[in-house]
CSV table of C-alpha atoms and ligand atoms in Angstrom, one decimal:
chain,number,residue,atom,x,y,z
A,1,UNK,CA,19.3,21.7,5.0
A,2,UNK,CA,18.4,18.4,3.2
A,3,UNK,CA,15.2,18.8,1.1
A,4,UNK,CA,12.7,17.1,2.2
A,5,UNK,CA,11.9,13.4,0.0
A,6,UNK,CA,8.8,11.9,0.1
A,7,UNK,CA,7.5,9.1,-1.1
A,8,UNK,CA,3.8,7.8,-2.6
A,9,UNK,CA,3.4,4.3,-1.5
A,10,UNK,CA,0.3,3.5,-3.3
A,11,UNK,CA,-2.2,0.3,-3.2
A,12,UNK,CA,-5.8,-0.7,-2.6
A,13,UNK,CA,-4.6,-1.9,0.8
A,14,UNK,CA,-7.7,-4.0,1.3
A,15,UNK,CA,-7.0,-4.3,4.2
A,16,UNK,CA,-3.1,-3.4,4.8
A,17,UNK,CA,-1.1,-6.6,5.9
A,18,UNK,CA,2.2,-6.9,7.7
A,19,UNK,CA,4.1,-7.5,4.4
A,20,UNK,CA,2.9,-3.7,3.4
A,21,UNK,CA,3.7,-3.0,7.0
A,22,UNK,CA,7.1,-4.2,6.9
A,23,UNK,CA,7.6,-2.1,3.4
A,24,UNK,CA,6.7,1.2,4.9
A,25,UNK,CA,9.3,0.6,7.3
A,26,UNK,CA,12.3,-0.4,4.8
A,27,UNK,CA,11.0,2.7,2.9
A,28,UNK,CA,11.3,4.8,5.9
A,29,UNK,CA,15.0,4.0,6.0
A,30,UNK,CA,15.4,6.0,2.8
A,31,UNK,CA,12.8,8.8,2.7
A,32,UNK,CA,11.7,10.9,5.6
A,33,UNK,CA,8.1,10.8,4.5
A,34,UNK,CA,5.9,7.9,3.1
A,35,UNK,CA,2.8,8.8,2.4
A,36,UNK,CA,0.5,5.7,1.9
A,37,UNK,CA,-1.9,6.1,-0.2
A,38,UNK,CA,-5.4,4.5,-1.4
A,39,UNK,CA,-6.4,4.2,-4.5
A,40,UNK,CA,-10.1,4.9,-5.1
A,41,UNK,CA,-11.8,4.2,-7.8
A,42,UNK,CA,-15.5,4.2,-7.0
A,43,UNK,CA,-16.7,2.7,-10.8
A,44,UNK,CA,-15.0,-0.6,-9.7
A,45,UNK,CA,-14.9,-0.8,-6.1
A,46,UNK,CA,-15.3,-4.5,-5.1
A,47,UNK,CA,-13.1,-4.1,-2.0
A,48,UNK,CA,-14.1,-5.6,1.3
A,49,UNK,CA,-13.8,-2.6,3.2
A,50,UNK,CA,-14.4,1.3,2.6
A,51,UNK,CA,-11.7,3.7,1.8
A,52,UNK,CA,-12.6,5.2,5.4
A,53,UNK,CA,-12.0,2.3,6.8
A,54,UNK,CA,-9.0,1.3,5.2
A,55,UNK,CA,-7.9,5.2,6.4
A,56,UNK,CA,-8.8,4.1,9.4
A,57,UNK,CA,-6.6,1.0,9.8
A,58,UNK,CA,-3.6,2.5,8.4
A,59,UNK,CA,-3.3,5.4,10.4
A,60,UNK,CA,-3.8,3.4,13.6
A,61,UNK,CA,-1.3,1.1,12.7
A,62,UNK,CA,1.2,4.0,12.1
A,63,UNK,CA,0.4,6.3,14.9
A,64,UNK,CA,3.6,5.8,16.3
A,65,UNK,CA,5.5,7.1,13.5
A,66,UNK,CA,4.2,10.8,13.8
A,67,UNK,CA,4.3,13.1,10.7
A,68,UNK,CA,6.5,10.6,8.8
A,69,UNK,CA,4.0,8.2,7.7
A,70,UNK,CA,0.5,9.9,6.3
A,71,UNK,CA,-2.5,7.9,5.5
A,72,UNK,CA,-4.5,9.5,2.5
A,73,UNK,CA,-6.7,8.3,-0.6
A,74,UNK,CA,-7.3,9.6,-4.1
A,75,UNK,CA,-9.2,9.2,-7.2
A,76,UNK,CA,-7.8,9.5,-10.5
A,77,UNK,CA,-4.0,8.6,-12.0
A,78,UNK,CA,-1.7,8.1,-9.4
A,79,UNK,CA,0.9,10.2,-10.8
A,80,UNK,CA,-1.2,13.2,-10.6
A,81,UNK,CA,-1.9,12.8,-7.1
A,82,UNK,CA,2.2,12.4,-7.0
A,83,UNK,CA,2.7,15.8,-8.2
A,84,UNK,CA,-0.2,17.0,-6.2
A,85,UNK,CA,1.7,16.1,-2.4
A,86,UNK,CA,5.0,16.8,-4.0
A,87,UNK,CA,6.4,12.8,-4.3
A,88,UNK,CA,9.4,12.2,-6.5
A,89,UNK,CA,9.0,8.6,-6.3
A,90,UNK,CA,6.6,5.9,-6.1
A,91,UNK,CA,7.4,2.9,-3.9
A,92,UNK,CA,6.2,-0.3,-4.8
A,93,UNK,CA,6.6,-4.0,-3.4
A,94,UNK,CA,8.0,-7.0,-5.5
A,95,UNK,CA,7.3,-10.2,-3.2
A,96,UNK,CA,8.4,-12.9,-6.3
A,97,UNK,CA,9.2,-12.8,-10.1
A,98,UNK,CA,5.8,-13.3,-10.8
A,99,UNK,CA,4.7,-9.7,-9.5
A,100,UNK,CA,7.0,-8.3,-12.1
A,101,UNK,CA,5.2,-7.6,-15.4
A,102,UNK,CA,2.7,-6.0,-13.8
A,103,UNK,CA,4.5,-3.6,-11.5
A,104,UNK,CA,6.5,-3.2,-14.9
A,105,UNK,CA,3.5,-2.2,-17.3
A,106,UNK,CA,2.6,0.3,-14.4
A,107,UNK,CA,6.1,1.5,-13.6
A,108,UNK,CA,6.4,2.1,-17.8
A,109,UNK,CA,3.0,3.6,-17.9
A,110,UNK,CA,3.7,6.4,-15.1
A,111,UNK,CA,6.9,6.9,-16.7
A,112,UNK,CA,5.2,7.8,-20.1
A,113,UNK,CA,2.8,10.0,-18.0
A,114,UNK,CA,5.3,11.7,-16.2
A,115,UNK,CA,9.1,10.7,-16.8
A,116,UNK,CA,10.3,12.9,-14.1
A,117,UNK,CA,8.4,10.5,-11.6
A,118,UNK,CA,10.6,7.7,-10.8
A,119,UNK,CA,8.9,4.1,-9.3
A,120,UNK,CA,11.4,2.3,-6.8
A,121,UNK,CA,10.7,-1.4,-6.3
A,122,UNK,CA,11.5,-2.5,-2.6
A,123,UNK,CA,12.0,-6.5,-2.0
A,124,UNK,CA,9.4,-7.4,1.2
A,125,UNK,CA,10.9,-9.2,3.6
A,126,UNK,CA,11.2,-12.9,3.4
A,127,UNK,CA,8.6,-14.0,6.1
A,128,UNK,CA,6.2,-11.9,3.6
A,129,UNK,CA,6.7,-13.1,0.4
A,130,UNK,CA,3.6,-15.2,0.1
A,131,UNK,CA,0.9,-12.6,2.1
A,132,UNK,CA,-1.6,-10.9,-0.1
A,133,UNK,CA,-4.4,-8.9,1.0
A,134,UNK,CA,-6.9,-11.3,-1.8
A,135,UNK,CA,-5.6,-14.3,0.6
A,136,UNK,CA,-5.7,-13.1,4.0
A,137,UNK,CA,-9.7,-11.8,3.1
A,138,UNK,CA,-10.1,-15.7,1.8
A,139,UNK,CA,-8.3,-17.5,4.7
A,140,UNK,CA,-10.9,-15.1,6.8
A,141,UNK,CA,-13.7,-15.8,5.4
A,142,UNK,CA,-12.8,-19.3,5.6
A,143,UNK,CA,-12.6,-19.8,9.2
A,144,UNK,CA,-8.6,-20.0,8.9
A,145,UNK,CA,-6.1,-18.1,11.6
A,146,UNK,CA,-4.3,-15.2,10.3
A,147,UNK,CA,-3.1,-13.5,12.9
A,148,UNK,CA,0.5,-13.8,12.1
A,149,UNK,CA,-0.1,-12.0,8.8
A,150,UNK,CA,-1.8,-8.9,9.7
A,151,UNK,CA,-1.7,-6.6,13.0
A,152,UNK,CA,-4.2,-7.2,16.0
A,153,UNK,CA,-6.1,-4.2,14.8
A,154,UNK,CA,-7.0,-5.3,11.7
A,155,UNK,CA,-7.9,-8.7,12.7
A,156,UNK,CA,-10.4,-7.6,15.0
A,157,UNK,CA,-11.6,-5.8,11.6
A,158,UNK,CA,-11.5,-8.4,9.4
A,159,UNK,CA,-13.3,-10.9,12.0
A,160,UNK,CA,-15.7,-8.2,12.2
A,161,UNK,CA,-16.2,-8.3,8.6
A,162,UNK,CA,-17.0,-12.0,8.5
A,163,UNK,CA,-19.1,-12.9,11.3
A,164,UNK,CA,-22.0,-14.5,10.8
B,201,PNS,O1,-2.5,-2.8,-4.4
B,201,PNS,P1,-2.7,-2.8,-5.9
B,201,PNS,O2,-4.2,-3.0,-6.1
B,201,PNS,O3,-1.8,-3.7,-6.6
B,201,PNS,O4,-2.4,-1.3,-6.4
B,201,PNS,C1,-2.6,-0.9,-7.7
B,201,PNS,C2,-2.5,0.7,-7.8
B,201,PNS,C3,-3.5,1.3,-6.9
B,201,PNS,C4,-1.2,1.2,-7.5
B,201,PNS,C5,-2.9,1.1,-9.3
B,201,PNS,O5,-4.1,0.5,-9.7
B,201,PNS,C6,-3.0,2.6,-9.5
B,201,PNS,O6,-2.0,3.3,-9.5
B,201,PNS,N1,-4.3,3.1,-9.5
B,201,PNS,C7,-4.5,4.5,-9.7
B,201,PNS,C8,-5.1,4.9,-11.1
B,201,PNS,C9,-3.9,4.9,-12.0
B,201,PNS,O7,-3.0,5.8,-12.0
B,201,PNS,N2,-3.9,4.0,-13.0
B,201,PNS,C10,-2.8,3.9,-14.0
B,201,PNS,C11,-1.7,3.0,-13.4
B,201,PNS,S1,-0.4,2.8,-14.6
């Protein structure tokens, strides 16, 4: 039988758009597990909502998907928590050139950490290119509509967040 491959998708996910949405899914094509993953780091924490919350959003928006996508947090380096669930690989998104030198510095970091740990770099889908988590919470706050960039669930979150 085919050994089981996971993957860490990690992020702040603050709060999880469709673009991350649509990378889970491309990820799912390859792996039989994604395990998304928050990263927690409660000496800098100037994210909009809690890690419970951001749990919370997640796993509803994957409920569908069963055992194959997992919702979990940790504190500390990523690629201990990597080894910890048993990941071979760490999936990040590259939306434009301009993500690249920092997904490189990280992807050249965990490698000196662990070398055995290999980061994969999935393109998000065109209609996602310009969606970031930082904008969407702006656009919010702002009055501005975006419901085509995140699912109903979160929305209702985010509007939540904002009123008044
Ligand atoms: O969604 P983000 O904010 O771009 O995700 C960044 C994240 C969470 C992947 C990165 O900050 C991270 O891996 N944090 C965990 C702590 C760690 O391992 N730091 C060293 C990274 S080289």
């Amino acid at each position: 039988m085919a050994r089981t491959k996971i993957a860490v998708y990690p992020g702040s996910f603050d709060p999880i758009t469709n673009g991350h949405i649509d990378l889970v899914e491309r990820t799912l094509r390859v792996f039989n597990r994604v395990i998304v993953a928050i990263a927690s780091n409660p000496n800098k924490d100037d994210s909009l909502f809690s890690v419970n919350e951001r749990l919370e959003m997640i796993q509803q928006v994957f409920r569908a998907q069963g055992k194959r996508v997992q919702a979990d947090s940790f504190e500390g380096l990523l690629v201990d928590y990597a080894e910890k669930v048993g990941a071979g690989v760490i999936i990040r998104g590259l939306r434009a050139v301009s993500d690249f030198e920092y997904e490189f510095q990280m992807a050249m970091m965990n490698r000196e950490l662990r070398p055995k740990l290999e980061t994969l770099f999935m393109m998000t889908g065109e209609s996602y290119f310009y969606i970031s988590s930082r904008l969407v919470k702006e656009v919010v706050s702002l009055g501005g509509d975006v419901s085509a960039l995140v699912p109903k669930s979160v929305l209702k979150k985010l509007r939540e967040k904002f009123k008044g």
